[in-house]
mmCIF file of C-alpha atoms in Angstrom:
data_model
loop_
_atom_site.group_PDB
_atom_site.id
_atom_site.type_symbol
_atom_site.label_atom_id
_atom_site.label_comp_id
_atom_site.label_asym_id
_atom_site.label_seq_id
_atom_site.Cartn_x
_atom_site.Cartn_y
_atom_site.Cartn_z
ATOM 1 C CA UNK A 1 52.499 65.724 11.181
ATOM 2 C CA UNK A 2 53.363 62.483 12.937
ATOM 3 C CA UNK A 3 49.732 61.947 13.944
ATOM 4 C CA UNK A 4 48.584 62.173 10.330
ATOM 5 C CA UNK A 5 51.266 59.721 9.154
ATOM 6 C CA UNK A 6 50.234 57.185 11.810
ATOM 7 C CA UNK A 7 46.605 57.370 10.679
ATOM 8 C CA UNK A 8 47.519 56.741 7.046
ATOM 9 C CA UNK A 9 49.534 53.602 7.847
ATOM 10 C CA UNK A 10 46.661 51.848 9.779
ATOM 11 C CA UNK A 11 44.059 51.776 7.016
ATOM 12 C CA UNK A 12 43.659 47.988 6.585
ATOM 13 C CA UNK A 13 44.538 44.506 7.747
ATOM 14 C CA UNK A 14 48.008 43.108 7.379
ATOM 15 C CA UNK A 15 48.698 40.105 5.147
ATOM 16 C CA UNK A 16 49.410 37.916 8.185
ATOM 17 C CA UNK A 17 46.054 38.779 9.758
ATOM 18 C CA UNK A 18 44.223 37.890 6.544
ATOM 19 C CA UNK A 19 46.051 34.550 6.212
ATOM 20 C CA UNK A 20 45.230 33.646 9.828
ATOM 21 C CA UNK A 21 41.519 34.377 9.309
ATOM 22 C CA UNK A 22 41.430 32.353 6.086
ATOM 23 C CA UNK A 23 43.193 29.426 7.799
ATOM 24 C CA UNK A 24 40.668 29.441 10.666
ATOM 25 C CA UNK A 25 37.781 29.480 8.180
ATOM 26 C CA UNK A 26 39.311 26.571 6.223
ATOM 27 C CA UNK A 27 39.606 24.471 9.399
ATOM 28 C CA UNK A 28 35.989 25.211 10.345
ATOM 29 C CA UNK A 29 34.738 24.273 6.871
ATOM 30 C CA UNK A 30 36.826 21.081 6.919
ATOM 31 C CA UNK A 31 35.327 20.025 10.251
ATOM 32 C CA UNK A 32 31.718 21.085 9.612
ATOM 33 C CA UNK A 33 31.259 20.011 5.962
ATOM 34 C CA UNK A 34 31.004 16.231 6.626
ATOM 35 C CA UNK A 35 28.483 16.816 9.405
ATOM 36 C CA UNK A 36 26.435 19.099 7.148
ATOM 37 C CA UNK A 37 26.423 16.491 4.353
ATOM 38 C CA UNK A 38 25.134 13.834 6.784
ATOM 39 C CA UNK A 39 22.353 16.123 7.982
ATOM 40 C CA UNK A 40 21.314 16.891 4.407
ATOM 41 C CA UNK A 41 21.134 13.169 3.518
ATOM 42 C CA UNK A 42 19.169 12.374 6.660
ATOM 43 C CA UNK A 43 16.687 15.130 5.822
ATOM 44 C CA UNK A 44 16.314 13.751 2.275
ATOM 45 C CA UNK A 45 15.564 10.284 3.641
ATOM 46 C CA UNK A 46 13.124 11.762 6.145
ATOM 47 C CA UNK A 47 11.396 13.533 3.242
ATOM 48 C CA UNK A 48 11.171 10.195 1.429
ATOM 49 C CA UNK A 49 9.424 8.642 4.420
ATOM 50 C CA UNK A 50 7.008 11.565 4.713
ATOM 51 C CA UNK A 51 6.236 11.310 0.988
ATOM 52 C CA UNK A 52 5.624 7.556 1.293
ATOM 53 C CA UNK A 53 3.285 8.179 4.231
ATOM 54 C CA UNK A 54 1.424 10.873 2.257
ATOM 55 C CA UNK A 55 1.010 8.551 -0.710
ATOM 56 C CA UNK A 56 -0.316 5.781 1.530
ATOM 57 C CA UNK A 57 -2.762 8.239 3.130
ATOM 58 C CA UNK A 58 -3.946 9.280 -0.343
ATOM 59 C CA UNK A 59 -4.502 5.662 -1.329
ATOM 60 C CA UNK A 60 -6.254 4.873 1.973
ATOM 61 C CA UNK A 61 -8.666 7.762 1.377
ATOM 62 C CA UNK A 62 -9.245 6.638 -2.205
ATOM 63 C CA UNK A 63 -9.931 3.049 -1.147
ATOM 64 C CA UNK A 64 -12.226 4.197 1.668
ATOM 65 C CA UNK A 65 -14.389 5.957 -0.938
ATOM 66 C CA UNK A 66 -14.712 2.811 -3.036
ATOM 67 C CA UNK A 67 -17.173 0.128 -1.954
ATOM 68 C CA UNK A 68 -15.954 -2.676 -4.188
ATOM 69 C CA UNK A 69 -12.392 -3.195 -2.960
ATOM 70 C CA UNK A 70 -11.826 -6.942 -3.284
ATOM 71 C CA UNK A 71 -9.936 -9.065 -0.809
ATOM 72 C CA UNK A 72 -6.386 -10.006 -1.666
ATOM 73 C CA UNK A 73 -5.770 -6.827 -3.671
ATOM 74 C CA UNK A 74 -2.482 -5.254 -2.609
ATOM 75 C CA UNK A 75 -0.751 -2.089 -3.754
ATOM 76 C CA UNK A 76 3.046 -1.981 -3.799
ATOM 77 C CA UNK A 77 4.482 1.495 -3.296
ATOM 78 C CA UNK A 78 8.229 1.644 -3.896
ATOM 79 C CA UNK A 79 9.921 5.015 -4.072
ATOM 80 C CA UNK A 80 11.833 5.392 -7.310
ATOM 81 C CA UNK A 81 9.588 2.872 -9.125
ATOM 82 C CA UNK A 82 6.215 3.201 -10.864
ATOM 83 C CA UNK A 83 3.097 2.282 -8.887
ATOM 84 C CA UNK A 84 1.777 -1.181 -9.615
ATOM 85 C CA UNK A 85 -1.936 -0.461 -10.093
ATOM 86 C CA UNK A 86 -3.566 -3.791 -9.193
ATOM 87 C CA UNK A 87 -6.360 -5.400 -11.171
ATOM 88 C CA UNK A 88 -9.618 -5.839 -9.264
ATOM 89 C CA UNK A 89 -11.556 -8.180 -11.492
ATOM 90 C CA UNK A 90 -11.062 -8.888 -15.148
ATOM 91 C CA UNK A 91 -9.317 -5.927 -16.741
ATOM 92 C CA UNK A 92 -10.474 -3.143 -14.410
ATOM 93 C CA UNK A 93 -7.795 -1.622 -12.201
ATOM 94 C CA UNK A 94 -8.066 -0.040 -8.788
ATOM 95 C CA UNK A 95 -7.420 3.390 -10.366
ATOM 96 C CA UNK A 96 -4.721 4.448 -7.923
ATOM 97 C CA UNK A 97 -2.486 5.936 -10.628
ATOM 98 C CA UNK A 98 -5.287 8.328 -11.583
ATOM 99 C CA UNK A 99 -5.663 9.337 -7.929
ATOM 100 C CA UNK A 100 -1.909 9.956 -7.600
ATOM 101 C CA UNK A 101 -2.002 12.096 -10.752
ATOM 102 C CA UNK A 102 -4.947 14.074 -9.331
ATOM 103 C CA UNK A 103 -3.048 14.579 -6.058
ATOM 104 C CA UNK A 104 -0.010 15.866 -7.975
ATOM 105 C CA UNK A 105 2.293 13.106 -6.756
ATOM 106 C CA UNK A 106 3.075 11.799 -10.251
ATOM 107 C CA UNK A 107 2.612 13.560 -13.610
ATOM 108 C CA UNK A 108 1.345 10.652 -15.682
ATOM 109 C CA UNK A 109 0.633 6.963 -15.351
ATOM 110 C CA UNK A 110 3.862 4.956 -15.326
ATOM 111 C CA UNK A 111 5.920 7.716 -13.680
ATOM 112 C CA UNK A 112 8.055 6.597 -10.748
ATOM 113 C CA UNK A 113 7.247 7.776 -7.241
ATOM 114 C CA UNK A 114 9.657 10.561 -6.230
ATOM 115 C CA UNK A 115 12.744 9.600 -4.201
ATOM 116 C CA UNK A 116 15.157 12.204 -2.832
ATOM 117 C CA UNK A 117 17.591 10.187 -0.700
ATOM 118 C CA UNK A 118 20.368 8.402 -2.539
ATOM 119 C CA UNK A 119 21.977 6.442 0.291
ATOM 120 C CA UNK A 120 19.212 3.830 0.736
ATOM 121 C CA UNK A 121 20.726 0.315 0.788
ATOM 122 C CA UNK A 122 17.256 -0.982 -0.136
ATOM 123 C CA UNK A 123 14.640 1.441 -1.448
ATOM 124 C CA UNK A 124 11.786 2.279 0.944
ATOM 125 C CA UNK A 125 8.545 0.565 0.054
ATOM 126 C CA UNK A 126 5.163 -0.277 1.506
ATOM 127 C CA UNK A 127 2.749 -3.023 0.517
ATOM 128 C CA UNK A 128 -0.764 -1.860 1.366
ATOM 129 C CA UNK A 129 -3.787 -4.156 1.369
ATOM 130 C CA UNK A 130 -6.976 -2.028 1.160
ATOM 131 C CA UNK A 131 -9.217 -4.939 2.156
ATOM 132 C CA UNK A 132 -7.495 -5.444 5.507
ATOM 133 C CA UNK A 133 -5.846 -2.037 5.964
ATOM 134 C CA UNK A 134 -2.534 -3.799 6.603
ATOM 135 C CA UNK A 135 0.703 -2.001 5.718
ATOM 136 C CA UNK A 136 4.063 -3.778 5.520
ATOM 137 C CA UNK A 137 7.148 -1.570 5.234
ATOM 138 C CA UNK A 138 10.631 -2.444 4.046
ATOM 139 C CA UNK A 139 13.746 -0.478 3.178
ATOM 140 C CA UNK A 140 16.922 0.350 5.009
ATOM 141 C CA UNK A 141 19.588 3.024 5.142
ATOM 142 C CA UNK A 142 22.228 4.097 7.599
ATOM 143 C CA UNK A 143 19.542 6.190 9.359
ATOM 144 C CA UNK A 144 16.277 4.207 9.044
ATOM 145 C CA UNK A 145 15.110 0.598 9.312
ATOM 146 C CA UNK A 146 11.759 -1.207 9.645
ATOM 147 C CA UNK A 147 10.496 -1.725 13.191
ATOM 148 C CA UNK A 148 10.024 -5.286 14.525
ATOM 149 C CA UNK A 149 6.406 -5.505 13.345
ATOM 150 C CA UNK A 150 7.306 -3.908 9.964
ATOM 151 C CA UNK A 151 4.493 -1.393 10.425
ATOM 152 C CA UNK A 152 6.792 1.634 9.935
ATOM 153 C CA UNK A 153 10.341 2.720 9.102
ATOM 154 C CA UNK A 154 11.975 4.148 12.213
ATOM 155 C CA UNK A 155 15.295 5.828 13.018
ATOM 156 C CA UNK A 156 18.152 3.530 13.988
#
């Protein structure tokens, strides 16, 4: 009979054991949560840079297809702001907004370029000149900054 009574009393965890496990989990969450939040923000900013590079590649391909790209025409790409579609001559525009709509980057003309990171001190942007192929980057966060030649945004 004593063997059966001993088995019935050991069916679960004691209250002290449960409190100790919960305390250990709370300490782990308290230590790991700030690191996780930093990694998430860095990945958002990295996504912003990849999106900016994809948009520039789309515009480079579009401009390579066109034969009449004038000199001095520059396209400003700022994440979180609408694309400034430059005027070529008279009232005709380069047509980059239409290309971005076709690529699925923006839904309609005047939409802002998507931006995921929210810790940018200055929003990432690129000024692209199709005539020369020159790209000038700007933007800064706690993780990224322009390189010395301003040809890319690189990790700090």
